[in-house]
XYZ file of C-alpha atoms in Angstrom:
734
model
C -107.874 75.827 -26.170
C -107.254 78.738 -28.557
C -106.965 82.333 -27.410
C -110.234 84.023 -28.314
C -109.231 87.675 -28.343
C -106.125 89.722 -28.989
C -105.070 92.075 -26.180
C -104.000 95.644 -26.863
C -100.464 94.682 -25.861
C -99.017 91.168 -26.078
C -96.288 90.447 -23.520
C -94.478 87.286 -24.519
C -94.046 84.385 -22.114
C -90.477 83.188 -22.525
C -87.743 81.361 -20.607
C -85.190 81.609 -17.839
C -84.523 84.906 -16.045
C -86.797 87.167 -18.149
C -89.729 84.847 -17.456
C -88.973 84.720 -13.737
C -88.905 88.508 -13.681
C -92.232 88.653 -15.523
C -93.923 86.884 -12.620
C -93.117 89.957 -10.535
C -93.429 92.713 -13.142
C -96.533 91.681 -15.090
C -99.017 92.150 -12.195
C -97.724 95.714 -11.874
C -98.034 96.357 -15.605
C -101.567 94.978 -15.738
C -102.648 97.103 -12.764
C -101.368 100.318 -14.335
C -102.505 99.478 -17.870
C -105.986 98.551 -16.686
C -106.490 102.049 -15.322
C -106.164 103.362 -18.885
C -108.404 100.685 -20.380
C -105.420 98.900 -21.925
C -105.451 95.105 -21.929
C -102.139 93.263 -21.518
C -101.941 89.499 -21.916
C -99.291 86.890 -22.600
C -98.616 84.557 -25.472
C -96.366 81.566 -24.837
C -93.260 81.356 -27.035
C -91.118 79.606 -24.412
C -89.225 76.480 -25.367
C -91.504 74.326 -23.193
C -94.600 76.006 -24.584
C -93.523 75.438 -28.169
C -92.771 71.778 -27.435
C -96.201 71.207 -25.901
C -97.938 73.061 -28.731
C -96.209 70.774 -31.238
C -97.559 67.542 -29.686
C -101.279 68.018 -28.916
C -101.973 64.449 -30.019
C -99.725 63.150 -27.215
C -101.353 65.158 -24.430
C -104.461 65.011 -22.291
C -107.160 67.587 -22.961
C -106.195 69.688 -19.935
C -102.525 69.656 -20.952
C -102.958 70.982 -24.475
C -102.050 74.564 -25.221
C -102.524 76.680 -28.358
C -99.757 77.374 -30.835
C -99.148 80.942 -29.706
C -96.130 81.397 -31.959
C -98.266 80.713 -35.024
C -100.870 83.177 -33.712
C -98.231 85.850 -33.214
C -96.836 85.122 -36.669
C -100.217 86.133 -38.060
C -100.598 89.082 -35.701
C -97.310 90.763 -36.671
C -98.567 90.934 -40.257
C -101.457 93.206 -39.187
C -101.473 96.987 -38.556
C -102.703 96.584 -34.972
C -99.822 94.436 -33.705
C -98.228 95.661 -30.482
C -95.901 93.013 -29.076
C -93.330 93.252 -26.282
C -90.897 90.470 -27.084
C -88.562 89.226 -24.353
C -85.472 87.047 -24.978
C -86.331 83.384 -25.458
C -84.192 80.266 -25.683
C -82.945 79.422 -29.159
C -82.512 75.782 -28.281
C -79.524 73.647 -29.073
C -80.110 69.885 -29.112
C -78.823 69.460 -25.517
C -81.197 72.179 -24.294
C -84.069 70.654 -26.240
C -83.391 67.219 -24.736
C -83.230 68.698 -21.215
C -86.568 70.461 -21.728
C -88.178 67.273 -23.060
C -86.994 65.294 -20.028
C -88.292 67.932 -17.629
C -91.713 67.963 -19.281
C -91.856 64.171 -19.289
C -91.052 64.233 -15.577
C -93.977 66.593 -15.068
C -96.373 64.091 -16.648
C -96.430 65.204 -20.280
C -96.300 62.125 -22.518
C -94.267 63.679 -25.312
C -91.819 61.469 -27.214
C -88.056 61.406 -26.713
C -85.866 63.328 -29.129
C -84.693 60.661 -31.597
C -80.989 61.001 -32.438
C -81.290 58.577 -35.337
C -84.964 58.281 -36.306
C -85.814 54.967 -37.939
C -89.585 54.426 -37.653
C -92.238 56.709 -39.114
C -93.193 57.808 -35.596
C -89.591 58.715 -34.787
C -89.203 60.599 -38.054
C -92.411 62.510 -37.329
C -91.222 63.403 -33.818
C -87.821 64.459 -35.125
C -89.406 66.718 -37.745
C -91.557 68.426 -35.106
C -88.609 68.894 -32.770
C -86.345 70.149 -35.549
C -88.880 72.913 -36.211
C -88.398 74.032 -32.592
C -84.585 73.934 -32.574
C -82.431 77.014 -32.873
C -83.882 80.414 -33.571
C -87.400 79.298 -34.412
C -89.100 82.359 -32.923
C -87.372 85.472 -34.211
C -87.766 84.759 -37.946
C -91.516 84.348 -37.388
C -92.009 87.559 -35.417
C -89.578 89.871 -37.153
C -91.829 91.027 -39.977
C -90.004 94.324 -40.033
C -86.529 95.781 -39.893
C -84.646 96.682 -36.765
C -83.982 100.059 -35.134
C -81.718 99.446 -32.122
C -80.039 102.063 -29.981
C -79.197 102.937 -26.413
C -82.049 104.897 -24.856
C -80.882 108.408 -23.968
C -81.246 108.017 -20.177
C -79.441 104.665 -20.261
C -76.558 106.145 -22.246
C -76.295 109.139 -19.898
C -76.220 106.848 -16.885
C -73.468 104.722 -18.424
C -71.367 107.825 -19.102
C -71.886 109.159 -15.590
C -71.313 105.758 -14.003
C -68.799 104.039 -16.296
C -68.423 100.306 -15.876
C -65.070 98.613 -15.474
C -63.202 97.660 -18.630
C -60.249 95.276 -18.864
C -56.873 96.738 -19.733
C -55.458 96.048 -23.192
C -51.750 95.579 -23.764
C -50.129 96.197 -27.157
C -48.252 92.936 -26.502
C -51.441 90.905 -26.104
C -51.302 87.595 -27.960
C -55.081 87.486 -28.354
C -56.078 87.250 -31.985
C -58.824 86.160 -34.348
C -58.195 83.153 -36.584
C -60.352 82.688 -39.666
C -60.215 80.727 -42.913
C -58.568 82.293 -45.957
C -60.020 79.868 -48.481
C -62.775 77.324 -48.867
C -65.289 79.074 -46.600
C -68.758 80.557 -47.124
C -67.301 83.960 -48.004
C -64.943 82.630 -50.651
C -67.520 80.426 -52.382
C -70.571 82.718 -52.367
C -72.532 83.527 -55.520
C -75.529 85.852 -55.620
C -78.168 87.040 -58.068
C -81.178 89.354 -58.090
C -84.251 87.751 -59.645
C -86.025 89.905 -62.245
C -89.284 87.961 -61.940
C -91.115 85.855 -59.387
C -90.224 82.196 -59.721
C -90.175 78.820 -58.071
C -86.983 76.847 -57.628
C -85.511 73.605 -56.411
C -82.121 72.548 -55.084
C -80.617 69.329 -56.409
C -77.437 67.324 -55.918
C -76.082 65.727 -59.102
C -73.722 62.774 -58.645
C -72.519 59.966 -60.897
C -75.352 57.872 -59.400
C -78.027 60.360 -60.476
C -79.889 63.411 -59.203
C -81.230 63.864 -55.661
C -83.642 66.662 -54.799
C -82.456 68.363 -51.621
C -85.293 70.896 -51.521
C -88.270 71.438 -53.786
C -91.102 73.952 -53.779
C -89.074 77.109 -53.174
C -90.761 80.376 -54.145
C -89.158 83.778 -54.576
C -90.815 87.110 -55.375
C -89.526 89.420 -58.074
C -86.507 91.394 -56.943
C -85.343 88.868 -54.363
C -81.596 88.606 -53.822
C -80.777 84.892 -53.728
C -77.378 83.595 -52.606
C -75.694 80.211 -52.524
C -72.391 79.102 -51.067
C -70.622 76.247 -49.343
C -67.899 75.613 -46.778
C -65.354 72.938 -47.590
C -65.116 70.298 -44.869
C -61.564 69.429 -45.943
C -60.477 73.080 -45.769
C -62.198 73.484 -42.393
C -60.440 70.482 -40.868
C -57.054 71.598 -42.178
C -57.645 75.094 -40.800
C -58.694 73.797 -37.373
C -55.755 71.405 -37.139
C -53.302 74.185 -38.007
C -54.832 76.594 -35.500
C -54.755 74.040 -32.687
C -51.036 73.492 -33.268
C -50.321 77.206 -33.606
C -52.239 77.996 -30.428
C -50.280 75.364 -28.538
C -47.002 76.903 -29.670
C -48.179 80.359 -28.594
C -49.101 79.151 -25.117
C -52.556 80.752 -25.122
C -56.139 79.524 -24.817
C -57.972 77.880 -27.703
C -61.543 79.008 -28.291
C -64.115 78.732 -31.067
C -66.968 81.194 -31.483
C -70.092 80.249 -33.453
C -73.839 80.847 -33.379
C -75.248 77.347 -33.081
C -78.629 78.740 -32.068
C -79.431 81.040 -34.999
C -77.392 79.028 -37.514
C -78.939 75.829 -36.247
C -77.892 73.598 -39.155
C -74.476 74.821 -40.265
C -72.848 75.879 -36.996
C -73.487 72.695 -34.985
C -71.825 70.815 -37.854
C -68.828 73.180 -37.722
C -68.752 72.783 -33.945
C -68.672 69.016 -34.419
C -65.651 69.366 -36.697
C -63.910 71.320 -33.928
C -64.672 68.601 -31.359
C -63.507 65.843 -33.689
C -60.332 67.695 -34.698
C -59.427 68.637 -31.116
C -59.844 64.990 -30.078
C -58.514 63.562 -33.336
C -56.300 60.864 -31.727
C -59.273 59.620 -29.701
C -61.551 59.418 -32.739
C -58.823 57.678 -34.736
C -58.501 54.971 -32.075
C -62.056 54.652 -30.765
C -64.228 56.240 -33.460
C -66.222 53.126 -34.336
C -66.872 52.286 -30.689
C -67.980 55.829 -29.906
C -70.299 55.801 -32.903
C -71.886 52.609 -31.581
C -72.460 54.440 -28.282
C -74.340 57.202 -30.108
C -71.574 59.808 -29.946
C -72.223 62.763 -32.247
C -69.423 65.353 -32.173
C -71.904 68.124 -32.989
C -73.607 67.521 -29.615
C -70.429 68.544 -27.811
C -67.949 67.178 -25.320
C -70.448 67.006 -22.459
C -72.689 64.589 -24.362
C -69.654 62.621 -25.548
C -68.300 62.205 -22.002
C -71.690 61.054 -20.775
C -71.927 58.389 -23.480
C -68.436 56.978 -22.830
C -68.528 57.291 -19.019
C -68.394 53.487 -18.651
C -65.412 53.144 -21.019
C -62.325 53.947 -18.891
C -59.935 53.373 -21.770
C -61.700 56.066 -23.850
C -61.798 58.467 -20.904
C -58.076 57.912 -20.366
C -57.392 58.611 -24.039
C -59.450 61.823 -23.854
C -57.499 63.004 -20.801
C -54.195 62.268 -22.537
C -55.319 64.131 -25.651
C -56.501 67.161 -23.668
C -53.146 67.260 -21.861
C -51.368 67.382 -25.209
C -53.599 70.122 -26.640
C -53.511 73.861 -25.909
C -55.464 74.881 -22.783
C -59.135 75.419 -23.483
C -61.128 78.602 -23.062
C -63.580 77.772 -20.283
C -67.278 78.464 -19.905
C -67.118 77.582 -16.200
C -63.614 76.773 -15.002
C -64.866 75.833 -11.535
C -67.055 73.102 -12.997
C -64.636 72.072 -15.733
C -66.997 73.144 -18.536
C -64.965 73.921 -21.656
C -65.693 75.840 -24.829
C -66.370 72.497 -26.533
C -68.795 71.063 -23.974
C -72.097 72.337 -25.433
C -72.540 73.987 -28.860
C -74.836 76.696 -27.480
C -72.617 77.654 -24.523
C -70.323 79.982 -26.458
C -72.393 82.250 -28.703
C -70.248 84.581 -30.765
C -72.252 87.777 -30.373
C -72.034 87.452 -26.566
C -68.662 85.733 -26.137
C -66.531 87.957 -28.367
C -67.701 91.299 -26.895
C -67.160 89.908 -23.388
C -63.607 88.890 -24.266
C -62.897 92.268 -25.889
C -64.332 94.160 -22.910
C -62.073 92.066 -20.638
C -58.910 93.232 -22.366
C -58.719 90.188 -24.621
C -58.721 87.738 -21.744
C -60.587 84.479 -21.306
C -60.777 82.089 -18.366
C -58.560 79.033 -18.565
C -58.682 75.608 -16.852
C -56.537 77.005 -14.036
C -59.305 79.499 -13.130
C -57.110 82.395 -14.250
C -57.381 84.765 -17.212
C -55.160 84.391 -20.267
C -54.839 85.610 -23.837
C -56.743 83.499 -26.349
C -57.043 82.656 -29.996
C -60.602 83.264 -31.151
C -61.385 80.815 -33.934
C -64.181 82.096 -36.178
C -64.027 79.703 -39.133
C -66.013 81.644 -41.747
C -64.354 84.919 -42.731
C -67.511 86.812 -43.704
C -67.866 88.664 -40.399
C -64.686 87.674 -38.540
C -62.938 90.904 -39.670
C -65.217 92.904 -37.338
C -63.750 91.241 -34.261
C -60.251 91.072 -35.711
C -60.218 94.805 -36.356
C -61.722 95.616 -32.955
C -58.954 93.630 -31.225
C -56.284 95.371 -33.297
C -57.826 98.769 -32.500
C -57.777 98.209 -28.743
C -54.222 96.848 -28.838
C -53.230 100.141 -30.463
C -55.381 102.557 -28.437
C -56.031 100.841 -25.118
C -59.318 100.025 -23.485
C -62.662 101.582 -24.353
C -63.787 104.506 -22.165
C -67.571 104.383 -21.548
C -67.474 107.787 -19.805
C -66.514 109.712 -22.927
C -67.556 107.418 -25.786
C -70.257 108.256 -28.271
C -72.740 105.658 -29.429
C -73.252 103.298 -32.358
C -76.892 102.899 -33.319
C -78.044 100.154 -35.655
C -80.525 99.864 -38.494
C -80.684 96.198 -39.424
C -82.149 94.284 -42.360
C -84.022 91.334 -40.900
C -87.627 91.294 -42.162
C -89.034 88.163 -43.786
C -86.153 85.904 -42.698
C -83.545 87.966 -44.497
C -80.103 86.606 -45.297
C -78.297 83.791 -43.456
C -80.668 83.738 -40.486
C -83.360 82.451 -42.825
C -81.194 79.761 -44.393
C -82.035 76.780 -42.147
C -84.415 75.025 -44.573
C -81.891 75.353 -47.406
C -78.710 74.237 -45.615
C -77.364 70.726 -46.214
C -74.433 68.573 -45.183
C -73.427 66.969 -48.458
C -73.494 63.130 -48.373
C -71.376 62.465 -51.483
C -69.303 64.256 -54.094
C -71.180 65.985 -56.867
C -72.618 69.314 -57.953
C -75.310 71.230 -56.086
C -77.533 73.323 -58.334
C -80.346 75.763 -57.690
C -82.664 75.375 -60.679
C -85.455 77.847 -61.449
C -88.851 76.800 -62.817
C -87.819 77.669 -66.380
C -84.774 75.393 -66.122
C -82.250 78.166 -65.558
C -79.428 77.149 -63.229
C -79.114 80.130 -60.918
C -76.278 78.747 -58.778
C -74.050 75.680 -58.881
C -71.106 74.440 -56.820
C -68.938 71.358 -56.995
C -68.945 69.810 -53.534
C -67.288 67.002 -51.614
C -68.668 64.716 -48.883
C -69.165 66.603 -45.634
C -69.228 70.060 -47.231
C -71.892 72.429 -45.892
C -73.947 74.005 -48.686
C -76.524 76.676 -48.023
C -78.712 79.217 -49.728
C -80.122 82.420 -48.264
C -82.227 85.246 -49.636
C -83.516 88.732 -48.970
C -86.726 89.991 -50.506
C -86.917 93.333 -52.318
C -89.628 94.907 -50.129
C -87.673 94.440 -46.867
C -84.500 95.747 -48.541
C -86.276 98.905 -49.660
C -87.905 99.290 -46.244
C -84.460 98.916 -44.630
C -82.991 101.678 -46.777
C -85.978 103.914 -46.017
C -85.594 103.286 -42.288
C -81.908 104.198 -42.543
C -82.759 107.444 -44.320
C -85.317 108.308 -41.628
C -82.908 107.512 -38.796
C -80.088 109.565 -40.309
C -82.430 112.501 -40.888
C -83.682 112.329 -37.291
C -80.176 112.291 -35.789
C -77.770 113.832 -38.284
C -75.256 111.138 -37.319
C -72.605 109.717 -39.595
C -74.318 106.828 -41.377
C -72.453 103.838 -42.801
C -73.751 100.856 -44.761
C -71.563 97.936 -43.614
C -71.342 96.226 -47.008
C -68.394 94.629 -48.791
C -68.328 95.296 -52.533
C -66.074 92.235 -52.892
C -68.725 89.953 -51.406
C -71.276 88.630 -53.895
C -74.363 89.215 -51.738
C -73.331 92.679 -50.622
C -72.631 93.746 -54.204
C -76.256 92.949 -55.087
C -77.516 95.037 -52.143
C -75.275 97.954 -53.097
C -76.702 97.852 -56.622
C -80.191 98.258 -55.152
C -79.531 100.876 -52.473
C -77.307 103.284 -54.405
C -80.053 104.302 -56.879
C -82.520 104.634 -53.997
C -80.241 107.032 -52.135
C -79.613 109.024 -55.301
C -83.319 109.187 -56.221
C -84.118 110.576 -52.765
C -81.315 113.097 -52.899
C -79.481 111.757 -49.846
C -76.537 109.865 -51.342
C -74.101 112.393 -49.854
C -75.265 111.552 -46.321
C -74.243 107.889 -46.458
C -71.020 105.937 -46.776
C -70.496 102.322 -47.808
C -67.655 100.385 -46.191
C -66.643 96.752 -45.818
C -67.085 95.464 -42.251
C -63.388 95.728 -41.364
C -63.109 99.352 -42.449
C -66.480 100.217 -40.917
C -65.386 98.728 -37.584
C -62.232 100.870 -37.509
C -64.060 104.065 -38.505
C -66.901 103.476 -36.039
C -64.501 102.871 -33.140
C -62.560 106.014 -34.082
C -65.824 107.975 -34.220
C -67.178 106.925 -30.826
C -63.741 107.280 -29.222
C -63.920 110.963 -30.171
C -67.261 111.155 -28.363
C -69.227 111.315 -31.601
C -72.065 109.098 -32.812
C -72.657 106.908 -35.839
C -75.321 104.657 -37.336
C -74.325 101.181 -38.502
C -76.671 100.087 -41.283
C -76.218 96.352 -41.592
C -77.543 93.057 -42.753
C -79.157 90.562 -40.422
C -76.101 88.837 -38.958
C -74.154 92.033 -38.312
C -77.294 93.528 -36.782
C -77.120 90.707 -34.274
C -73.372 90.953 -33.689
C -73.070 94.742 -33.457
C -76.069 95.212 -31.173
C -74.164 93.143 -28.642
C -70.635 94.387 -29.339
C -71.207 98.125 -29.024
C -73.777 98.026 -26.185
C -71.477 95.774 -24.135
C -68.666 98.270 -24.670
C -70.865 101.316 -24.052
C -73.320 100.055 -21.404
C -71.772 96.803 -20.080
C -74.771 94.860 -21.418
C -76.977 94.605 -24.478
C -80.032 93.913 -22.310
C -80.512 97.673 -21.862
C -80.859 98.464 -25.561
C -83.977 100.056 -26.970
C -85.011 97.768 -29.807
C -87.912 98.766 -32.023
C -89.037 96.659 -34.963
C -91.216 98.715 -37.265
C -93.376 95.987 -38.728
C -93.950 96.347 -42.431
C -97.744 96.281 -42.115
C -97.758 99.098 -39.564
C -97.559 97.297 -36.229
C -94.829 97.463 -33.618
C -92.560 94.828 -32.061
C -90.614 96.009 -29.021
C -87.700 93.779 -28.073
C -86.169 93.947 -24.629
C -82.531 93.043 -25.169
C -80.453 89.901 -24.914
C -80.751 86.954 -22.565
C -77.258 85.480 -22.804
C -76.630 85.633 -19.045
C -80.100 84.404 -18.117
C -79.133 80.778 -17.228
C -76.685 81.895 -14.522
C -79.372 84.159 -13.081
C -81.778 81.233 -12.782
C -79.137 79.114 -11.074
C -78.566 81.863 -8.512
C -82.292 82.261 -7.832
C -82.706 78.530 -7.253
C -79.612 78.388 -5.021
C -80.173 81.506 -2.889
C -83.423 83.176 -3.977
C -81.705 86.196 -5.514
C -82.524 87.287 -9.067
C -80.052 89.769 -10.483
C -81.763 90.051 -13.876
C -82.131 93.726 -14.800
C -85.574 94.564 -16.226
C -84.440 97.902 -17.643
C -85.008 96.599 -21.158
C -88.578 95.714 -20.246
C -89.103 99.169 -18.698
C -87.898 100.881 -21.900
C -90.048 98.642 -24.097
C -93.133 99.351 -21.991
C -92.787 103.095 -22.469
C -92.439 102.712 -26.227
C -95.285 100.191 -26.451
C -97.754 102.405 -24.585
C -96.839 105.443 -26.699
C -97.180 103.398 -29.888
C -100.610 102.227 -28.722
C -101.606 105.840 -28.183
C -100.780 106.587 -31.811
C -102.406 103.531 -33.385
C -105.505 103.411 -31.175
C -105.881 107.112 -30.422
C -105.679 106.314 -26.715
C -104.426 109.480 -25.002
C -104.291 107.742 -21.639
C -101.871 105.183 -23.051
C -99.503 108.034 -23.945
C -99.714 109.340 -20.389
C -98.861 105.850 -19.135
C -95.945 105.566 -21.552
C -94.473 108.944 -20.672
C -94.831 108.198 -16.953
C -93.107 104.832 -17.491
C -90.178 106.693 -19.031
C -90.008 108.960 -15.978
C -89.996 105.844 -13.786
C -87.183 104.312 -15.848
C -85.150 107.487 -15.400
C -85.846 107.269 -11.671
C -84.470 103.737 -11.536
C -81.233 104.937 -13.127
C -80.882 108.240 -11.280
C -81.413 106.644 -7.881
C -79.401 103.484 -8.430
C -82.328 101.079 -8.081
C -81.115 98.417 -10.501
C -80.546 94.898 -9.106
C -77.336 94.000 -7.318
C -75.357 90.859 -8.045
C -75.088 89.333 -4.580
C -77.684 87.718 -2.322
C -78.694 89.904 0.598
C -78.676 93.000 -1.614
C -81.644 94.443 -3.557
C -82.555 92.289 -6.536
C -84.931 92.265 -9.483
C -88.015 92.289 -7.262
C -86.812 95.413 -5.455
C -86.326 97.181 -8.782
C -89.928 96.361 -9.672
C -91.140 97.917 -6.434
C -89.221 101.096 -7.240
C -90.446 101.092 -10.836
C -94.062 100.820 -9.619
C -93.504 103.579 -7.100
C -91.839 105.982 -9.535
C -94.485 105.171 -12.144
C -97.303 105.880 -9.707
C -95.637 109.078 -8.533
C -95.212 110.273 -12.120
C -98.858 109.549 -12.895
C -99.988 111.324 -9.719
C -97.889 114.376 -10.602
C -98.818 114.705 -14.292
C -101.520 117.126 -15.447
C -102.506 115.551 -18.744
C -105.134 113.209 -17.282
C -106.785 114.202 -14.008
C -108.499 110.842 -13.525
C -105.227 108.933 -13.728
C -103.610 111.405 -11.343
C -106.455 110.925 -8.892
C -106.323 107.133 -9.146
C -102.579 106.794 -8.671
C -102.133 109.424 -5.990
C -103.170 106.988 -3.241
C -101.092 104.213 -4.831
C -97.986 106.389 -4.818
C -98.674 107.426 -1.218
C -99.089 103.831 -0.035
C -95.950 102.649 -1.836
C -93.922 105.448 -0.251
C -95.329 105.065 3.255
C -94.786 101.296 3.242
C -91.262 101.443 1.768
C -89.532 99.990 4.826
C -92.065 97.212 5.236
C -92.014 96.237 1.566
C -88.220 96.253 1.214
C -87.897 94.269 4.443
C -90.323 91.644 3.158
C -88.412 91.424 -0.120
C -85.081 91.133 1.680
C -86.387 88.438 4.029
C -87.142 86.191 1.057
C -83.484 85.937 0.062
C -80.836 83.505 1.200
C -82.468 80.080 1.153
C -82.967 77.904 -1.960
C -86.066 78.642 -4.039
C -88.377 76.018 -5.516
C -89.979 77.189 -8.763
C -91.051 73.730 -9.919
C -88.920 73.501 -13.042
C -86.243 75.217 -15.091
C -87.873 75.166 -18.529
C -91.468 74.830 -17.320
C -91.842 76.373 -13.852
C -94.966 75.842 -11.786
C -96.957 79.119 -12.003
C -98.059 79.066 -8.366
C -94.600 78.291 -7.018
C -93.060 80.921 -9.273
C -95.553 83.545 -8.130
C -94.808 82.779 -4.487
C -91.085 83.167 -5.079
C -91.273 86.299 -7.201
C -94.009 88.100 -5.209
C -92.864 87.615 -1.598
C -94.130 90.959 -0.244
C -97.746 90.742 0.991
C -97.762 94.491 1.480
C -96.732 95.253 -2.095
C -99.141 92.644 -3.444
C -102.024 94.202 -1.512
C -101.305 97.645 -2.993
C -100.890 96.384 -6.557
C -103.628 93.771 -6.380
């Protein structure tokens, strides 16, 4: 059944720890918002929800749900959009398969994920599932560019309470390894289209022409790129790095983004698996293929498929013994870097390693130096330069460091993160061409079997909006502002040609610098080390990478970032940070009923969302709510009410009690709206008087395993019982 009305504020239903926390926080938000006449409702963009929405024809009437992602995709293109967007799963194939199995076990008759679709029904199912894989949500919702920064109270708290950083040694062997030829960077071509046009992508071979993609449309002014990564060069690079790492006696690791780059990076990951286990594939490749082994699915899937073949398992063990030790995801459970393509995500894994002094966990459950393999060299210099900087200067000091804010180009599926439909693994040697409607060949590359060819684009309107947002942010702060663009890179050169005249026309060219990512990394680290601030103005991928790297250095987490997407049609999208650690949080809740997820990002987003609503809907009471929410957020920080890591200590649910209490107290104390003060005075009084009872009830819930009815698709009633265990608090909130 479709949703019939749009609430004032949409709070997204997502996955894992953020969704568990919402079961506790949302009743509080609705109670407070309702007092100001503000409606708050959810829209389901969870992995399970998107799967069910894709297969209505397989479900009973009472099991069908609306396609909320499509609804939100329309909403964010309207002036009235006000969406609080929590982190959701960008599903790898193993995650997708797990979610499908869980839903099937709950009675939903959806089809299996077909590894090798043969029938029309299997091909149809595969097409629907492929639309759900990877980062299927963010490109739909991000109809604006990104303004991300540490909220002032969060930054102050981090400086006053600096987190532990790992020590760096100038003798550290940790390094970044990246390709010096044959990669996406080396082969990129780019052009700005003078007029709107259609296009197609074809592969020409001696056997004829195959259309890889037809029906492409680009508006005038779009920057359109094309490039490819050589499979032969990739394999040679990986083989050399494995041998070099072994000789150095350090850990081998590979860092990709198989979620956002859901076509290219799983293929690259598969090359790493195949190269690392090359002797096994040489001896047993045909047999493993017959068992359904796909290297891109990872070592965990491979081991499961060959579990009844002792000779293959023995060969794998022998190969692993002869290879360098592997960087581990979970050394206690034997989960390596190569087990699952989505387990090691570069924007989370590299900052964590850097913050740890360049150390990763090895198979011996101890920390060691590591080689960080980042095959494509487009953005690898950021991490390479950061590692070199800390080897020279020692560890980062959160107590004295300034901050790096970010203005990121991401609207309308900008750049590589919008390249999924135009990325192809080449089946045979030939030439790939992008041909415009008038017959002009815009791009062409000679390719070999197995090469990964892709095209990406950025439209002119988002580029201009991005530059305008950067100008506004620099004017508001006065900070040093740097466009992280490489004149030697084809795509970046096109952007520079657009933005330079804009800066000059607006009389602000002297306020901005343009630097390649390596140089910008060095300068930015030097700037914040002096206690000064800077704005990194970046494309879409670096927006993603830097808004994890610098927050993890400055704040210990990117989940506490203030992330505002100024939608191009006038609405607002308020993102609440990253969810990279969310799976471990869920495991802990299920094992011992303790949720250490920190909802600070949600608290910050709520304040901004209410204040934005006040502006767009002329709702003065919403502003009072938003300002009081900010006071409550400050109270959480000042009084140390964030969740603790260990069971038996205050957790996420306790922080929600304190947020509600501080929020009510702020509303009772404010003088801008007497009716709200009168309404929340008794609420604040009750929350304070019943503090001991409420915290005791919350504490009593911890320790034993918790049943939430599912990982990807929890049972709402069970989840509510687990996340709202205080009858006293529930009675006050309602």
